[in-house]
PDB file of C-alpha atoms and ligand atoms in Angstrom:
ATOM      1  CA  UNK A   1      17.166  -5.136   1.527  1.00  0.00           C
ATOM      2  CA  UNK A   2      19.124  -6.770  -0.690  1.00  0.00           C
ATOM      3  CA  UNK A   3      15.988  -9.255  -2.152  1.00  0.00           C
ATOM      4  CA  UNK A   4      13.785  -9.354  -5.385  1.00  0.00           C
ATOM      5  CA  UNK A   5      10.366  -8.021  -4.294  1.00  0.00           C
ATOM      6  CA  UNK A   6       7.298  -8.980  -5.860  1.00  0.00           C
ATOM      7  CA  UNK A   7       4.759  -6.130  -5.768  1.00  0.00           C
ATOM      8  CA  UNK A   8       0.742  -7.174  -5.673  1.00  0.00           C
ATOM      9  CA  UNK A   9      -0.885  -4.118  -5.953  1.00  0.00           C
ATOM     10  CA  UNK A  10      -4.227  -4.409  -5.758  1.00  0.00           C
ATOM     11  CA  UNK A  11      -6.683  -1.754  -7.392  1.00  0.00           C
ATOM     12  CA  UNK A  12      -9.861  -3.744  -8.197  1.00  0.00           C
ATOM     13  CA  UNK A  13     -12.450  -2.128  -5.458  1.00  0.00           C
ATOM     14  CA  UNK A  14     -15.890  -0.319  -6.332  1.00  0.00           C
ATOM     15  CA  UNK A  15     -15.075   3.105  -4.013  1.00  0.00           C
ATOM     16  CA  UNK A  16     -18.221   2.946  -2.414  1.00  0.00           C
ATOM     17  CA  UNK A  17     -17.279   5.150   0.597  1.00  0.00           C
ATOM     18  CA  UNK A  18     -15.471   8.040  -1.940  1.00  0.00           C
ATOM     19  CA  UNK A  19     -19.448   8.227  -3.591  1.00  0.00           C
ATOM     20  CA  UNK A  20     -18.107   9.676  -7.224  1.00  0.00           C
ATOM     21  CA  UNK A  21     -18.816   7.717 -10.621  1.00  0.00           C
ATOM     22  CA  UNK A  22     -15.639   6.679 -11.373  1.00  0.00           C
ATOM     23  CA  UNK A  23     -13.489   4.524  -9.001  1.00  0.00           C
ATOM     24  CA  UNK A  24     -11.278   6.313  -6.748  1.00  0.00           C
ATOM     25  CA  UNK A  25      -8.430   4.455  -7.465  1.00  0.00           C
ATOM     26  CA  UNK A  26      -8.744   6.652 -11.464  1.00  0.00           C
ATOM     27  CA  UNK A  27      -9.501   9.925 -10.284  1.00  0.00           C
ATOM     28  CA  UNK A  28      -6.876  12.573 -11.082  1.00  0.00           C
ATOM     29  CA  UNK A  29      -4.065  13.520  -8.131  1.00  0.00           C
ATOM     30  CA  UNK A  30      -2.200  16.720  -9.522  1.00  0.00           C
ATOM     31  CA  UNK A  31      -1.410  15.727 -12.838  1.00  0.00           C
ATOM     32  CA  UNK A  32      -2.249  11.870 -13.353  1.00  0.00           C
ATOM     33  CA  UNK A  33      -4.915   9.253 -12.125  1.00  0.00           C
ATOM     34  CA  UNK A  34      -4.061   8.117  -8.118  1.00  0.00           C
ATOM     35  CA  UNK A  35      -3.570   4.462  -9.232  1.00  0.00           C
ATOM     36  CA  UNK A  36      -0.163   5.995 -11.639  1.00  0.00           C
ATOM     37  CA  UNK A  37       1.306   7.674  -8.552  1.00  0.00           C
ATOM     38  CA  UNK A  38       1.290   4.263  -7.198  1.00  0.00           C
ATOM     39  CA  UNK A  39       2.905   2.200  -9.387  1.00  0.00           C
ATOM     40  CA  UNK A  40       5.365   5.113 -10.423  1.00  0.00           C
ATOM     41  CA  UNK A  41       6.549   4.938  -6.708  1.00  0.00           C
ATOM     42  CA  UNK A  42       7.510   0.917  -6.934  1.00  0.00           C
ATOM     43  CA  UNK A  43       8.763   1.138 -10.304  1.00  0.00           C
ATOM     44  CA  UNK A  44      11.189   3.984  -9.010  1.00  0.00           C
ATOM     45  CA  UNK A  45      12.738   1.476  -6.809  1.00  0.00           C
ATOM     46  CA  UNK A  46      15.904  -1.129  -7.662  1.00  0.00           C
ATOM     47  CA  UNK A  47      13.803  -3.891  -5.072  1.00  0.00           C
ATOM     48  CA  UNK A  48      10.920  -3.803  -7.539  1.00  0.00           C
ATOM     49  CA  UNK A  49      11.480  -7.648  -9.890  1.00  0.00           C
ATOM     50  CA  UNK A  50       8.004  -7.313 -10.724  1.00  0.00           C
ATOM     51  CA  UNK A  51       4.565  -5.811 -10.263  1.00  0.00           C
ATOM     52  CA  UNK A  52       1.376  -7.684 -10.624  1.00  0.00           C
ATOM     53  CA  UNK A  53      -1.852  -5.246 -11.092  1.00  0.00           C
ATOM     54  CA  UNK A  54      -5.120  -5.944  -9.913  1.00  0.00           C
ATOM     55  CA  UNK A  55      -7.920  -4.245 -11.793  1.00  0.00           C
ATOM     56  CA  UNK A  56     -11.733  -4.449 -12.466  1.00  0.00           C
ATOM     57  CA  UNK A  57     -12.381  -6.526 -15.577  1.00  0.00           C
ATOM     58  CA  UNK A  58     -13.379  -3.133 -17.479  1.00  0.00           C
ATOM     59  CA  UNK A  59     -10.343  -1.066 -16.555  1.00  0.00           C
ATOM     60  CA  UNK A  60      -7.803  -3.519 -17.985  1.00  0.00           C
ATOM     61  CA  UNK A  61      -7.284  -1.938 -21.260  1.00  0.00           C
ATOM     62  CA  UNK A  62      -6.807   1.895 -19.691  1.00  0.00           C
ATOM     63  CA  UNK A  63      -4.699   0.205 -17.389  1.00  0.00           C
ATOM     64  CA  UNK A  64      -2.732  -1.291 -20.128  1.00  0.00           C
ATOM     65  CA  UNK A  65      -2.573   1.616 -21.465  1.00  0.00           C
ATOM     66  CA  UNK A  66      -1.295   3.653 -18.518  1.00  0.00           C
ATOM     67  CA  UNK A  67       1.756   1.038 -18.984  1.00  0.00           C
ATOM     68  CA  UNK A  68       3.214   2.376 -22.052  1.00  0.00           C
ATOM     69  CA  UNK A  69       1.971   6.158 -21.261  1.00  0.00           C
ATOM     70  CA  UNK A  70       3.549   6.202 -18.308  1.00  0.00           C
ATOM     71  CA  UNK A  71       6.854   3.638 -18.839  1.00  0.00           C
ATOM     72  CA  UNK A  72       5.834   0.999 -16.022  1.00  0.00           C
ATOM     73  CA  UNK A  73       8.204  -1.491 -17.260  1.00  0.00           C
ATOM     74  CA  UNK A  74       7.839  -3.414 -14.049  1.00  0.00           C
ATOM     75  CA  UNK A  75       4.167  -4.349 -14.378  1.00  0.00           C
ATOM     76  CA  UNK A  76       4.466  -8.167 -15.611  1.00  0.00           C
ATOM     77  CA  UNK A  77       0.712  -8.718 -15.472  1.00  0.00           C
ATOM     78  CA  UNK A  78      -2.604  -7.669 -15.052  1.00  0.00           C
ATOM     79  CA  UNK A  79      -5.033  -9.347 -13.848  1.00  0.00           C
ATOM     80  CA  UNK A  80      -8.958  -9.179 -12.424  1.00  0.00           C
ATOM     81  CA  UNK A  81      -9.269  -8.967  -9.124  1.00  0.00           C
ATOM     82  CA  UNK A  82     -12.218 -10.577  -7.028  1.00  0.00           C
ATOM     83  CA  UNK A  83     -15.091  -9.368  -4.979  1.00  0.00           C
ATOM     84  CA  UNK A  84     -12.848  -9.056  -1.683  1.00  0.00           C
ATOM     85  CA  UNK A  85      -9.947  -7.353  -1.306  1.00  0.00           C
ATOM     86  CA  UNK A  86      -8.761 -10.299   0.118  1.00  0.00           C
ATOM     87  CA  UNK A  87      -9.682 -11.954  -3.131  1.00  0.00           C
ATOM     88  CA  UNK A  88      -7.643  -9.816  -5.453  1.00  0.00           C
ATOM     89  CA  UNK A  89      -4.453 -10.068  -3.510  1.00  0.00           C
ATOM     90  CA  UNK A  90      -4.394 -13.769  -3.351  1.00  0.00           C
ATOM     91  CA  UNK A  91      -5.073 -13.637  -7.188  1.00  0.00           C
ATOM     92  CA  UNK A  92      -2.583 -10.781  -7.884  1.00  0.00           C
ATOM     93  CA  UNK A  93      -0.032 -12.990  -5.785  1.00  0.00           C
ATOM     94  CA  UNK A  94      -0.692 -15.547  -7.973  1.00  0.00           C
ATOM     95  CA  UNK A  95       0.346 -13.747 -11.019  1.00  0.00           C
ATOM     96  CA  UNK A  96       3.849 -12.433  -9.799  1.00  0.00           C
ATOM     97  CA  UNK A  97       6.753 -14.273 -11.610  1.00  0.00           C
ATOM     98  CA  UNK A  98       7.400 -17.870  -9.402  1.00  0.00           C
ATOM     99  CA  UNK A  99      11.015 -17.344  -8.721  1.00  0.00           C
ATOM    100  CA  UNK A 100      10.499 -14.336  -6.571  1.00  0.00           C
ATOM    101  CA  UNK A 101      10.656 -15.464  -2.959  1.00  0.00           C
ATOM    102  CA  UNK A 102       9.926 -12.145  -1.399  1.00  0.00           C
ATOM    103  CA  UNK A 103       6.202 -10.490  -1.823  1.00  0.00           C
ATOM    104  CA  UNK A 104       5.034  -6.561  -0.961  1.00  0.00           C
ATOM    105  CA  UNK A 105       1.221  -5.924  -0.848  1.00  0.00           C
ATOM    106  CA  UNK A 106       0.128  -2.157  -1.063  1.00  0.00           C
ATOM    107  CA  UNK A 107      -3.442  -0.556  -2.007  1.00  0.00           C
ATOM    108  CA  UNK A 108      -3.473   1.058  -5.197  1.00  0.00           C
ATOM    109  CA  UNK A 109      -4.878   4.067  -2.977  1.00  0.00           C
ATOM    110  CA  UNK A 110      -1.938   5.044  -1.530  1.00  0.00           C
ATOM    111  CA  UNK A 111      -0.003   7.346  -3.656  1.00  0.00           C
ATOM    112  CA  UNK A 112       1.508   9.062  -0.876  1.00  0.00           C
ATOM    113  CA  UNK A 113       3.919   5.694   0.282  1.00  0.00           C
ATOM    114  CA  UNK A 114       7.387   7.062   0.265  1.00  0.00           C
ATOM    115  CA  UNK A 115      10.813   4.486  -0.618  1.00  0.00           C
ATOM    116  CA  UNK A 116      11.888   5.200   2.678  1.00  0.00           C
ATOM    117  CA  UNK A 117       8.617   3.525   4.351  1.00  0.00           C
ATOM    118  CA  UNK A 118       8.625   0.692   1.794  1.00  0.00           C
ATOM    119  CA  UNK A 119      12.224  -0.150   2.512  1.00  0.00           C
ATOM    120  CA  UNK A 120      11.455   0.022   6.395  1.00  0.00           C
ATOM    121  CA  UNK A 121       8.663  -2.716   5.875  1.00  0.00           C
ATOM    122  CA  UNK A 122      10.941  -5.127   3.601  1.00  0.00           C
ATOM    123  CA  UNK A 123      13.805  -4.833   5.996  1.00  0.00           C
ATOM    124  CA  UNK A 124      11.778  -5.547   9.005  1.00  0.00           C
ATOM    125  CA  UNK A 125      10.275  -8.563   7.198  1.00  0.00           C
ATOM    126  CA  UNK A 126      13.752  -9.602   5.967  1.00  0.00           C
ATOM    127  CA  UNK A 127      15.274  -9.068   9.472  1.00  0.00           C
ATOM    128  CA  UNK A 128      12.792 -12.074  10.890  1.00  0.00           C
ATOM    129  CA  UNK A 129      14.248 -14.498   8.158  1.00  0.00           C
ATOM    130  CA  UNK A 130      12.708 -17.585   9.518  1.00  0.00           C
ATOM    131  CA  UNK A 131       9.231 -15.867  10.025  1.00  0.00           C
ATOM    132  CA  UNK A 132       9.228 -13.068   7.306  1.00  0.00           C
ATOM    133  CA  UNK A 133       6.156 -10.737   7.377  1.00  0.00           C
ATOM    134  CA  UNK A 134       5.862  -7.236   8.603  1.00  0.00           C
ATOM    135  CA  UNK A 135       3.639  -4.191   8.130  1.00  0.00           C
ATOM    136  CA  UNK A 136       4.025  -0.759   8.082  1.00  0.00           C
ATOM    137  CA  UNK A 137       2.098   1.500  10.691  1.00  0.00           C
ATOM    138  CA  UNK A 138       1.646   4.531  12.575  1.00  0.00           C
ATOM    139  CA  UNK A 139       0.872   4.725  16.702  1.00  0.00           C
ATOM    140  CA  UNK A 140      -2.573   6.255  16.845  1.00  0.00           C
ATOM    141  CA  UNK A 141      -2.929   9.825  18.142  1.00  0.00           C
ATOM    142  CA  UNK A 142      -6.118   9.753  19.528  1.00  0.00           C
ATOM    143  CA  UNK A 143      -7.733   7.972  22.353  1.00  0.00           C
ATOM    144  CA  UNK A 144     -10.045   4.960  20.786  1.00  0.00           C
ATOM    145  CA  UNK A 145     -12.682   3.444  21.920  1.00  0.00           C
ATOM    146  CA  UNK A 146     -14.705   0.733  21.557  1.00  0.00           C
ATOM    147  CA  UNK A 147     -18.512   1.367  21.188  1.00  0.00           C
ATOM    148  CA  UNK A 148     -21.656  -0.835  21.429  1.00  0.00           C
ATOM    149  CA  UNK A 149     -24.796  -0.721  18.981  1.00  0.00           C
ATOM    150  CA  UNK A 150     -26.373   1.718  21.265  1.00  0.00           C
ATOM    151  CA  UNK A 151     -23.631   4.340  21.336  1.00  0.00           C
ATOM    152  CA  UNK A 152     -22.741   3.640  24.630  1.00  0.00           C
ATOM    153  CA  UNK A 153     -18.404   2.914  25.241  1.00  0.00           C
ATOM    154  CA  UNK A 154     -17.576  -0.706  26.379  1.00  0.00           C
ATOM    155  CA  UNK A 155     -13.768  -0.003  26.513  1.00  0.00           C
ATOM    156  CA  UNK A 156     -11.170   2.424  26.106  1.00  0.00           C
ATOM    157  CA  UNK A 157      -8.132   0.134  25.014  1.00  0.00           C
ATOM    158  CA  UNK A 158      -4.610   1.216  26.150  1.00  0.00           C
ATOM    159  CA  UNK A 159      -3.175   3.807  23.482  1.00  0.00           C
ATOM    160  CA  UNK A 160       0.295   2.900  23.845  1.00  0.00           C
ATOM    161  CA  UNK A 161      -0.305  -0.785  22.440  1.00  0.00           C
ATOM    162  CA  UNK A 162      -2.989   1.030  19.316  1.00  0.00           C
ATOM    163  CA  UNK A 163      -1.061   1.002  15.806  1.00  0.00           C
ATOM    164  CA  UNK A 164      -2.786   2.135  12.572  1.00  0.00           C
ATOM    165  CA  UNK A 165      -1.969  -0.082  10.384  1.00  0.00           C
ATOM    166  CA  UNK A 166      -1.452   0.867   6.544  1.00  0.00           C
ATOM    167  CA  UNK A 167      -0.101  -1.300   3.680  1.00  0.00           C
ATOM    168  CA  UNK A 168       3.011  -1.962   2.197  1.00  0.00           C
ATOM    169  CA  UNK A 169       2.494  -4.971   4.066  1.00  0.00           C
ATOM    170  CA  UNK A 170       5.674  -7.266   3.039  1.00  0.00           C
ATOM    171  CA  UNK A 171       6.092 -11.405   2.942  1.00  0.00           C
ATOM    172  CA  UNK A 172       7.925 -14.560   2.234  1.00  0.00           C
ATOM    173  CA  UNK A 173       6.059 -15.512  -0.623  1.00  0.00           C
ATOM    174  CA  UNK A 174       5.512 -19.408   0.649  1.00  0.00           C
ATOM    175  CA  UNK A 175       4.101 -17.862   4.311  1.00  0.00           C
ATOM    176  CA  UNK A 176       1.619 -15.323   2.696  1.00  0.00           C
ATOM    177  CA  UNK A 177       0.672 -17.803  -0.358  1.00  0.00           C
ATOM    178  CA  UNK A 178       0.094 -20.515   2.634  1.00  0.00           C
ATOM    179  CA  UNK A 179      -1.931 -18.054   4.988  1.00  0.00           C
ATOM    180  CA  UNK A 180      -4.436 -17.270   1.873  1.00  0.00           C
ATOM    181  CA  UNK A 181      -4.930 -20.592   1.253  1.00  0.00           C
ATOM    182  CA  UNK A 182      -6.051 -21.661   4.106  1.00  0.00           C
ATOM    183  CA  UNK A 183      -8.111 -18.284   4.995  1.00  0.00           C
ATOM    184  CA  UNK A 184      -9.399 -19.624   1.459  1.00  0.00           C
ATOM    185  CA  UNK A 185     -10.558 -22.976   2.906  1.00  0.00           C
ATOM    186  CA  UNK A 186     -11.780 -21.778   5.795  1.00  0.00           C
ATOM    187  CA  UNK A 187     -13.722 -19.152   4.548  1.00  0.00           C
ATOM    188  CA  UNK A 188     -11.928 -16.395   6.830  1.00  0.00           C
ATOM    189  CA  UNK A 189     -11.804 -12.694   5.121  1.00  0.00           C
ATOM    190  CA  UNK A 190      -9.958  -9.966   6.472  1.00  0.00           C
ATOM    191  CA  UNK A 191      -9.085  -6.471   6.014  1.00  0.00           C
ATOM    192  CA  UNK A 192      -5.852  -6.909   5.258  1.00  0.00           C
ATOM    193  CA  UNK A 193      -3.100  -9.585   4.841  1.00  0.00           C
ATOM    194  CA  UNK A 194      -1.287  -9.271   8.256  1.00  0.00           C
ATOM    195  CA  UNK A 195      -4.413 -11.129   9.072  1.00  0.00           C
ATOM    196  CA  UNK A 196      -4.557 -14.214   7.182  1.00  0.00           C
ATOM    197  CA  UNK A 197      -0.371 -14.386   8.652  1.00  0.00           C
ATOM    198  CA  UNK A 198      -1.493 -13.476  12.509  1.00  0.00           C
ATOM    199  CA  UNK A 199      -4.368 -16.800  12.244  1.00  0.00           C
ATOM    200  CA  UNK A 200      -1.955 -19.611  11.420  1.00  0.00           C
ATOM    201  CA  UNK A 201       0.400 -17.802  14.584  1.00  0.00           C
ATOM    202  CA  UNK A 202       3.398 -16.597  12.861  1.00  0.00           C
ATOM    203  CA  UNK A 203       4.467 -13.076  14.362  1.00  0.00           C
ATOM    204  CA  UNK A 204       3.999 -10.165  12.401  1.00  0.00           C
ATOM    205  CA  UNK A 205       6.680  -7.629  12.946  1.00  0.00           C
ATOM    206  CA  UNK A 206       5.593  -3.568  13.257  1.00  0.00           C
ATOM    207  CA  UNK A 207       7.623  -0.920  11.516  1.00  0.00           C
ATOM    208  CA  UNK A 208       6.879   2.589  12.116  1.00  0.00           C
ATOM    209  CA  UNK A 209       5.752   4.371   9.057  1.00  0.00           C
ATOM    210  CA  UNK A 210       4.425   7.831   7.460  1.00  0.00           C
ATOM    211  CA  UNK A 211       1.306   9.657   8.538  1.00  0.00           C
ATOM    212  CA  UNK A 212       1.151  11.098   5.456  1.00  0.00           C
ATOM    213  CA  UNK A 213       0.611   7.366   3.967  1.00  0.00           C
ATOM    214  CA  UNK A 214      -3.244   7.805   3.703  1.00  0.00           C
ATOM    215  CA  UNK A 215      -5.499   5.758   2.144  1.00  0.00           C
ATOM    216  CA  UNK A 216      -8.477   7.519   0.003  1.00  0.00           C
ATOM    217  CA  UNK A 217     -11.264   6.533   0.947  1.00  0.00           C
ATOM    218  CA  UNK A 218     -13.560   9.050   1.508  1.00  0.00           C
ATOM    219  CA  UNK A 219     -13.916  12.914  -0.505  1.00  0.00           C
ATOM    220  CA  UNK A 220     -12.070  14.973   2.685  1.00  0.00           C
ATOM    221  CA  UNK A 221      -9.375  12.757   1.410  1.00  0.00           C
ATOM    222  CA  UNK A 222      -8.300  13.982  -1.836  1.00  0.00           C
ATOM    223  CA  UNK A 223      -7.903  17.829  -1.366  1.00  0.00           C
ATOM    224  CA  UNK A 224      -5.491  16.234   1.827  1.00  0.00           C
ATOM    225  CA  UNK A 225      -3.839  14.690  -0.710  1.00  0.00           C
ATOM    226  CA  UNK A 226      -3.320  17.403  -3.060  1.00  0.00           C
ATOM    227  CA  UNK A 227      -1.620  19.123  -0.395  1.00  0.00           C
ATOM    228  CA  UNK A 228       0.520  16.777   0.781  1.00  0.00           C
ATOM    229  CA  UNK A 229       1.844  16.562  -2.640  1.00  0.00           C
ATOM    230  CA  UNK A 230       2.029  20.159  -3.090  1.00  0.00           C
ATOM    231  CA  UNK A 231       4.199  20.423   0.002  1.00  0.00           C
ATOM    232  CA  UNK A 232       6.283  17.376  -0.691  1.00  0.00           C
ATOM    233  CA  UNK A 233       6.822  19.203  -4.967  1.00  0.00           C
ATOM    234  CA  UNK A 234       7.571  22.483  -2.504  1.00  0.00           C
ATOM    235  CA  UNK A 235      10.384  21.146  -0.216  1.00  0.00           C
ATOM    236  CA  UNK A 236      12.061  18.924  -3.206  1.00  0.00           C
ATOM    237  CA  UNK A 237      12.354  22.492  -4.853  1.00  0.00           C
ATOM    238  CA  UNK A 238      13.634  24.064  -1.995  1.00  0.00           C
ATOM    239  CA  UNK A 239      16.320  21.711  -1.946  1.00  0.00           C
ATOM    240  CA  UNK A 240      17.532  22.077  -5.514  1.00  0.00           C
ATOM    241  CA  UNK A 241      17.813  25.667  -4.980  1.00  0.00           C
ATOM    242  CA  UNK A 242      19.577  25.118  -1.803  1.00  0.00           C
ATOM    243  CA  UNK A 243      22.110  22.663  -3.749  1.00  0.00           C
ATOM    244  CA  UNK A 244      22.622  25.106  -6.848  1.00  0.00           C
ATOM    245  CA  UNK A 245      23.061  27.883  -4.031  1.00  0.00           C
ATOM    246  CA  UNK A 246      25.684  25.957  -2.377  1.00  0.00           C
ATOM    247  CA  UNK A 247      27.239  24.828  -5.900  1.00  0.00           C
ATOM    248  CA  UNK A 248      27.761  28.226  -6.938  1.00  0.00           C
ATOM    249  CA  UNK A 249      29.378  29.666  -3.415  1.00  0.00           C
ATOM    250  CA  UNK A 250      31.867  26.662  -3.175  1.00  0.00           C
ATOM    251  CA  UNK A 251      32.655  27.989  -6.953  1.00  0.00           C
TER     252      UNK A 251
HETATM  253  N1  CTP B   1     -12.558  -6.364  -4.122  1.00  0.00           N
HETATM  254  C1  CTP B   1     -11.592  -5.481  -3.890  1.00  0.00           C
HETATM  255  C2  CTP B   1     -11.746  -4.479  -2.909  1.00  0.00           C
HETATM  256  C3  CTP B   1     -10.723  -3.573  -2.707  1.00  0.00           C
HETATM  257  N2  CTP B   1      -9.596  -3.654  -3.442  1.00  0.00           N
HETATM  258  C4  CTP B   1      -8.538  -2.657  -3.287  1.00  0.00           C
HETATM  259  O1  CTP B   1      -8.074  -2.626  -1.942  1.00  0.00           O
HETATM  260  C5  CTP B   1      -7.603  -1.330  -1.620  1.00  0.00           C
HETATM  261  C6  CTP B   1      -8.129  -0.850  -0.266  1.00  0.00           C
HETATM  262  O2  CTP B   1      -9.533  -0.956  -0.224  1.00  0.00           O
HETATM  263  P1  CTP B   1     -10.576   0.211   0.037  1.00  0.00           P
HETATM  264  O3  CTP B   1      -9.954   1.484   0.345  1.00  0.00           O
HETATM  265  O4  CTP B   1     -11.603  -0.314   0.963  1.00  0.00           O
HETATM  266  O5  CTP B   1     -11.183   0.359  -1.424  1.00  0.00           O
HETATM  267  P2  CTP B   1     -12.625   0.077  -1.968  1.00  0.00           P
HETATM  268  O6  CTP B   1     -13.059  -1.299  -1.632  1.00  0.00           O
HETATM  269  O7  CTP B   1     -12.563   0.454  -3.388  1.00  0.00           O
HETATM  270  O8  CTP B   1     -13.476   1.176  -1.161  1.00  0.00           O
HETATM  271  P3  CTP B   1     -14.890   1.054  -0.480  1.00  0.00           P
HETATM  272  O9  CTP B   1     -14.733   0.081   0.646  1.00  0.00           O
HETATM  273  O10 CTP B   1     -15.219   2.444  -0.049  1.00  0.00           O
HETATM  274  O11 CTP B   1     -15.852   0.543  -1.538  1.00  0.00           O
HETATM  275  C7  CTP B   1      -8.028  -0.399  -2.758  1.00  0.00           C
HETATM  276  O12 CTP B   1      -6.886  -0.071  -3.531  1.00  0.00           O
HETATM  277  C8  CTP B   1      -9.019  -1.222  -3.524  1.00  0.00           C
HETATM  278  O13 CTP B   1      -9.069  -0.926  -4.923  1.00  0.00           O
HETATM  279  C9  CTP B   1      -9.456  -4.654  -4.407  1.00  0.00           C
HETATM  280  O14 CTP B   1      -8.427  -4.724  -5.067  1.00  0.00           O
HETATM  281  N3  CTP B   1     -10.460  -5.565  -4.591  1.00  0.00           N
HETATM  282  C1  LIG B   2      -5.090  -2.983   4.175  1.00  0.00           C
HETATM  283  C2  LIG B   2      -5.511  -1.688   4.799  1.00  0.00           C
HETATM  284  O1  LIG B   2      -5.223  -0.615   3.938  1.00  0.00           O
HETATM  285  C3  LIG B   2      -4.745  -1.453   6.064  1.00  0.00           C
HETATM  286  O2  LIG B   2      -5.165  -0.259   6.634  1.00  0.00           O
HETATM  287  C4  LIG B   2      -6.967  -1.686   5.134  1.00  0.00           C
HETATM  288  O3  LIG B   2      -7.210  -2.653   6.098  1.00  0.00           O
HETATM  289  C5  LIG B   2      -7.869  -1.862   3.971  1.00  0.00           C
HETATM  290  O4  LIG B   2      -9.170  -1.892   4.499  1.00  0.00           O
HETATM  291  P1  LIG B   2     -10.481  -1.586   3.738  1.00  0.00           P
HETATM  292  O5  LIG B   2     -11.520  -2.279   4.520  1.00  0.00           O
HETATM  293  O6  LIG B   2     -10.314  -2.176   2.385  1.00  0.00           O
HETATM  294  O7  LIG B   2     -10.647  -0.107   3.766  1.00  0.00           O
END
């Protein structure tokens, strides 16, 4: 993974499903708002050239704020996103610096992405050269099924070919900046930027992720998350003490 990534990372939706005042994206994880464990994650990594934020017009200046508070040196621009998801990427992709040839695009809602599952999407992407775009995701767990208006199921699709898909979702930046365009002109919207790729038939490449990547969305969410963090503070202390245990008998 030897490339310049460009990170959109967009963070300019309402919340609806989460049903609290303020946006989900700003409500406090632990110790700081969901949309700082975020970008603390990508900053933390060489691959990060740049990150380009996408916000609701009236959360730029806390956001700009949050920059300096938190040292996000990495966050070239921030920008207003639009009334689709699919809308603030494409403007967030925009914004990223023009010599980076490489893009990432990851919900602000995902605090939880590790570096090992961003590096698995990027490599995957990078490993496709001529193509370049894969997505990180998870094999489902339970059976699905497809249900009709009434309630009744139409189909139970095969498991074994079922992927969750989550987001970083990772680019050449000419193949994702093409796809939006012309999801732009044709007035396509999806939920999420594999996509506007998969419609103009360029293979999207799979790479097995983290369950524990959720995305909040609804209020069972966050005390998940809080405990996912809790275990993941637990275990890194467990290893220190491990460490300065085996430091001291090696003494
Ligand atoms: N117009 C939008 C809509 C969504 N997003 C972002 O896309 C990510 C994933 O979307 P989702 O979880 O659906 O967030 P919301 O749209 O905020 O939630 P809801 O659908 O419940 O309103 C979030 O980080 C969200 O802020 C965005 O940048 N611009
Ligand atoms: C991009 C995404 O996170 C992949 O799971 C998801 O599709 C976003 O969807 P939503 O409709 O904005 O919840």
């Amino acid at each position: 993974m030897n490339a310049q990534w460009g990170v959109v990372i967009v963070a300019a939706g309402k919340g609806t499903r989460m049903r609290t005042a303020e946006s989900k994206q700003y409500l406090t994880l632990r110790d700081k708002p969901i949309l700082v464990h975020t970008l603390e994650l990508f900053q933390s990594m060489d691959e990060t050239a740049a990150i380009a934020l996408v916000v609701g017009q009236a959360d730029i200046g806390r956001c700009k704020e949050w920059v300096a508070q938190y040292g996000l040196t990495k966050v070239t621009a921030i920008v207003q996103g639009g009334s689709e998801r699919q809308h603030s990427v494409h403007l967030g992709l925009k914004a990223l610096p023009s010599h980076l040839q490489w893009v990432m695009v990851h919900d602000g809602v995902r605090p939880l992405v590790t570096q090992q599952a961003v590096r698995a999407c990027c490599t995957a992407a990078m490993k496709g050269e001529d193509q370049g775009a894969a997505v990180i995701a998870v094999p489902v767990k339970d059976t699905i099924k497809q249900v009709n208006d009434s309630g009744v199921i139409v189909a139970t699709p095969d498991r074994r070919s079922l992927w969750a898909i989550q987001t970083p979702q990772a680019f050449r930046r000419d193949l994702l900046t093409r796809a939006h365009e012309t999801a732009e002109a044709d007035r396509f919207l999806g939920t999420d930027d594999a996509m506007v790729v998969e419609r103009l038939n360029v293979p999207v490449v799979v790479a097995e992720g983290e369950y524990t990547n959720i995305k909040i969305t609804t209020p069972d969410d966050l005390p998940y998350a809080e405990f996912l963090l809790g275990m993941r503070e637990s275990v890194q202390v467990s290893d220190k003490i491990r460490i300065e245990l085996k430091g001291e008998v090696s003494q």
